Amino acid sequence: LAQIGLLYHLDDVVLVHGAQIELTKGYDEFRQTLREIGRQVVERCRGLIPAETSSIRSMVDVQNLATFVLDCATSVKADLVVMGTRNLSRLAEAFSGNDSARVATHSPVPTLVVKGDARPITSALLAVQNVEDAIRLQKWMNAHPFKSPVRLTILTVISLPHMVSEHAVVEGDVVSRQSRQRAEQVVNDAAQIVAGPHSTVSTTVLVGDPVRTICEVGKNHDLIVVSSD
């Protein structure tokens, strides 16, 4: 909540709280207790929402959190879903699940996953594969401008062939000049598309594993933005 308040001017906020538990007959009283705890949590969270927000609503239930969030996003016609993450290890995720990852994967609308403490967003990494990605990002930023000016970095990652070891070859032997030229054209076109009066734009093309590379470059930015079909 603190992070979204730093990013955008908010008009309508819907606070969603869900608690998943296997309930059987005779647990109705326990279910009601969980609902009441959820309502108390939501009330405490209201204080984190910017005072200028015109509407604050809440939805509380006892059911699978990811499913509940997705259903709520559809029913209220949300523009954006925001979730925190507990930074679980992969082993912990395997046993307890990862609601934020499930929501980000299946959400019908853009999703912001907040990791760590809230921070002002002064730089954002925009990872694109093609111009269509840039067009989607530009439409989003025009409709939902950032609260403050942001430095944008447009990144395209050229994947190495699976059969070649990244450490055993020289980049020039793996990536053809044509592939690099295409990638350069993508980031340059994307930079022109997303450029605006309240942002500065730079571009970069790198070679490697896309996920690993985006995460590594993202360490030097406050926000990572990726497009999804």
Coordinates of C-alpha atoms in Angstrom, one line a residue:
L1 CA 0.0 0.0 0.0
A2 CA 2.8 2.4 0.8
Q3 CA 4.5 1.6 -2.5
I4 CA 1.5 2.2 -4.7
G5 CA 0.9 5.5 -3.0
L6 CA 4.4 6.6 -4.0
L7 CA 3.8 5.4 -7.6
Y8 CA 0.4 6.8 -8.6
H9 CA -2.4 9.2 -7.7
L10 CA -5.2 6.9 -6.6
D11 CA -8.9 7.3 -7.2
D12 CA -10.5 4.1 -6.0
V13 CA -8.8 1.5 -3.8
V14 CA -10.2 -1.9 -3.0
L15 CA -8.5 -3.7 0.0
V16 CA -8.7 -7.5 -0.4
H17 CA -8.0 -9.9 2.4
G18 CA -8.3 -13.7 2.1
A19 CA -7.4 -16.5 4.5
Q20 CA -7.2 -20.1 3.2
I21 CA -8.0 -22.9 5.6
E22 CA -9.5 -26.4 5.2
L23 CA -12.8 -26.1 7.0
T24 CA -15.3 -28.9 7.7
K25 CA -18.7 -29.0 9.3
G26 CA -18.7 -27.3 12.7
Y27 CA -16.1 -24.7 11.9
D28 CA -18.6 -21.9 11.0
E29 CA -17.7 -20.0 14.2
F30 CA -13.9 -20.3 13.4
R31 CA -14.6 -19.0 9.8
Q32 CA -16.5 -16.0 11.3
T33 CA -13.5 -15.3 13.6
L34 CA -11.1 -15.3 10.6
R35 CA -13.4 -12.9 8.7
E36 CA -13.4 -10.6 11.7
I37 CA -9.6 -10.7 11.9
G38 CA -9.4 -9.9 8.2
R39 CA -11.7 -6.9 8.7
Q40 CA -9.4 -5.6 11.5
V41 CA -6.4 -6.0 9.2
V42 CA -8.1 -4.1 6.5
E43 CA -9.1 -1.3 8.8
R44 CA -5.4 -0.9 10.0
C45 CA -4.3 -0.8 6.4
R46 CA -6.6 2.1 5.5
G47 CA -4.1 4.4 7.3
L48 CA -1.5 3.7 4.7
I49 CA -3.6 4.9 1.8
P50 CA -3.0 8.5 0.7
A51 CA -5.6 10.9 2.2
E52 CA -6.5 12.3 -1.3
T53 CA -7.9 8.9 -2.4
S54 CA -11.6 9.5 -3.1
S55 CA -12.9 5.9 -2.5
I56 CA -11.7 3.1 -0.3
R57 CA -13.5 -0.2 -0.2
S58 CA -12.8 -3.6 1.3
M59 CA -13.5 -7.3 0.4
V60 CA -12.9 -10.0 3.0
D61 CA -13.5 -13.7 2.9
V62 CA -12.1 -17.1 3.9
Q63 CA -10.9 -18.8 0.7
N64 CA -7.8 -19.3 -1.4
L65 CA -6.1 -15.9 -1.5
A66 CA -4.9 -16.0 -5.1
T67 CA -8.4 -17.1 -6.4
F68 CA -10.1 -14.5 -4.3
V69 CA -7.8 -11.7 -5.5
L70 CA -8.4 -12.7 -9.2
D71 CA -12.1 -12.8 -8.7
C72 CA -12.2 -9.5 -7.0
A73 CA -10.1 -7.9 -9.7
T74 CA -12.6 -9.0 -12.2
S75 CA -15.7 -8.0 -10.3
V76 CA -14.5 -4.5 -9.5
K77 CA -12.9 -4.0 -12.9
A78 CA -9.6 -3.1 -11.5
D79 CA -6.9 -1.3 -13.5
L80 CA -4.1 -2.7 -11.4
V81 CA -3.6 -5.5 -8.8
V82 CA -1.0 -4.9 -6.1
M83 CA 0.4 -7.6 -3.9
G84 CA 3.3 -8.0 -1.5
T85 CA 5.7 -11.0 -1.4
R86 CA 7.4 -12.6 1.5
N87 CA 10.5 -13.4 -0.5
L88 CA 10.2 -17.1 0.2
S89 CA 12.9 -19.6 -0.9
R90 CA 12.0 -21.9 -3.8
L91 CA 11.8 -24.8 -1.3
A92 CA 9.3 -22.9 0.9
E93 CA 7.3 -21.9 -2.1
A94 CA 7.0 -25.5 -3.2
F95 CA 5.3 -26.3 0.1
S96 CA 3.3 -23.2 0.9
G97 CA 2.7 -21.8 -2.6
N98 CA 3.3 -18.3 -3.9
D99 CA 0.1 -16.3 -4.1
S100 CA 1.7 -13.2 -5.7
A101 CA 3.3 -15.3 -8.5
R102 CA -0.1 -17.1 -9.2
V103 CA -1.9 -13.8 -9.4
A104 CA 0.8 -12.2 -11.6
T105 CA 0.6 -15.2 -13.9
H106 CA -3.2 -15.4 -14.2
S107 CA -4.3 -11.8 -13.6
P108 CA -6.4 -10.3 -16.4
V109 CA -4.9 -6.8 -15.7
P110 CA -1.4 -5.4 -14.9
T111 CA 0.0 -6.6 -11.6
L112 CA 2.6 -5.0 -9.3
V113 CA 4.5 -7.3 -7.0
V114 CA 6.2 -5.3 -4.2
K115 CA 9.3 -6.7 -2.7
G116 CA 11.0 -5.2 0.4
D117 CA 10.4 -1.8 1.8
A118 CA 8.5 0.9 -0.1
R119 CA 10.7 3.4 -1.9
P120 CA 10.4 6.4 -4.2
I121 CA 10.5 5.2 -7.9
T122 CA 13.2 7.3 -9.7
S123 CA 14.3 4.7 -12.2
A124 CA 12.5 1.8 -14.0
L125 CA 13.7 -1.0 -16.2
L126 CA 11.4 -1.8 -19.1
A127 CA 12.2 -5.2 -20.6
V128 CA 10.8 -5.6 -24.2
Q129 CA 11.0 -8.3 -26.8
N130 CA 9.4 -6.4 -29.6
V131 CA 7.7 -3.1 -30.5
E132 CA 4.3 -4.5 -29.4
D133 CA 5.6 -4.7 -25.9
A134 CA 6.6 -1.0 -26.0
I135 CA 3.2 0.0 -27.4
R136 CA 1.4 -1.8 -24.5
L137 CA 3.7 -0.1 -22.0
Q138 CA 3.2 3.3 -23.6
K139 CA -0.6 2.9 -23.4
W140 CA -0.3 2.0 -19.7
M141 CA 1.9 4.9 -18.8
N142 CA -0.2 7.4 -20.7
A143 CA -3.4 6.2 -18.9
H144 CA -1.6 5.9 -15.5
P145 CA 1.3 8.3 -15.4
F146 CA 3.8 8.0 -12.6
K147 CA 3.5 10.5 -9.7
S148 CA 7.0 11.8 -10.2
P149 CA 9.5 11.9 -13.2
V150 CA 11.2 8.5 -13.8
R151 CA 14.3 7.5 -15.6
L152 CA 13.5 4.7 -18.0
T153 CA 15.9 2.0 -19.3
I154 CA 14.7 0.0 -22.3
L155 CA 16.3 -3.4 -22.3
T156 CA 16.3 -6.2 -24.8
V157 CA 18.1 -9.5 -24.1
I158 CA 19.4 -11.7 -26.9
S159 CA 19.1 -15.3 -25.9
L160 CA 22.1 -17.5 -26.4
P161 CA 21.6 -20.8 -28.3
H162 CA 20.7 -23.6 -25.8
M163 CA 23.4 -25.8 -27.2
V164 CA 26.2 -23.4 -26.6
S165 CA 27.8 -22.7 -23.2
E166 CA 27.7 -19.0 -22.3
H167 CA 31.1 -19.2 -20.8
A168 CA 32.7 -21.3 -23.5
V169 CA 32.3 -18.9 -26.5
V170 CA 32.9 -15.3 -27.4
E171 CA 29.7 -13.3 -27.7
G172 CA 30.5 -12.3 -31.3
D173 CA 30.7 -16.0 -32.3
V174 CA 27.2 -16.7 -31.0
V175 CA 25.2 -13.6 -31.8
S176 CA 25.0 -12.7 -35.5
R177 CA 25.3 -9.1 -36.6
Q178 CA 21.8 -9.3 -37.9
S179 CA 20.4 -10.4 -34.5
R180 CA 22.1 -7.5 -32.8
Q181 CA 20.9 -5.0 -35.4
R182 CA 17.4 -6.3 -34.9
A183 CA 17.7 -5.9 -31.1
E184 CA 19.1 -2.4 -31.4
Q185 CA 16.2 -1.5 -33.7
V186 CA 13.7 -2.8 -31.1
V187 CA 15.1 -0.8 -28.2
N188 CA 15.5 2.4 -30.3
D189 CA 11.9 2.1 -31.6
A190 CA 10.7 1.4 -28.1
A191 CA 12.5 4.4 -26.7
Q192 CA 10.7 6.7 -29.2
I193 CA 7.4 5.1 -28.3
V194 CA 7.6 5.5 -24.5
A195 CA 9.5 8.8 -24.5
G196 CA 7.5 11.6 -22.8
P197 CA 8.0 15.0 -21.2
H198 CA 8.3 13.5 -17.7
S199 CA 10.9 10.9 -18.3
T200 CA 14.4 10.4 -19.7
V201 CA 15.0 7.2 -21.8
S202 CA 18.1 5.2 -22.4
T203 CA 18.5 1.8 -24.2
T204 CA 20.7 -1.3 -23.8
V205 CA 21.0 -4.6 -25.5
L206 CA 22.6 -7.6 -23.7
V207 CA 23.2 -11.2 -24.4
G208 CA 22.4 -14.1 -22.1
D209 CA 19.5 -15.8 -20.3
P210 CA 16.6 -13.3 -20.3
V211 CA 15.3 -13.9 -16.8
R212 CA 18.7 -13.8 -15.2
T213 CA 19.8 -10.8 -17.1
I214 CA 16.7 -8.8 -16.4
C215 CA 17.0 -9.5 -12.7
E216 CA 20.7 -8.6 -12.6
V217 CA 20.2 -5.3 -14.5
G218 CA 17.1 -4.6 -12.4
K219 CA 19.2 -4.5 -9.2
N220 CA 20.2 -0.9 -10.3
H221 CA 16.6 0.2 -10.7
D222 CA 13.7 0.8 -8.4
L223 CA 11.1 -1.0 -10.6
I224 CA 11.2 -3.8 -13.2
V225 CA 8.4 -3.7 -15.9
V226 CA 7.8 -6.6 -18.3
S227 CA 5.0 -7.1 -20.8
S228 CA 2.9 -10.2 -21.1
D229 CA 0.4 -11.3 -23.7

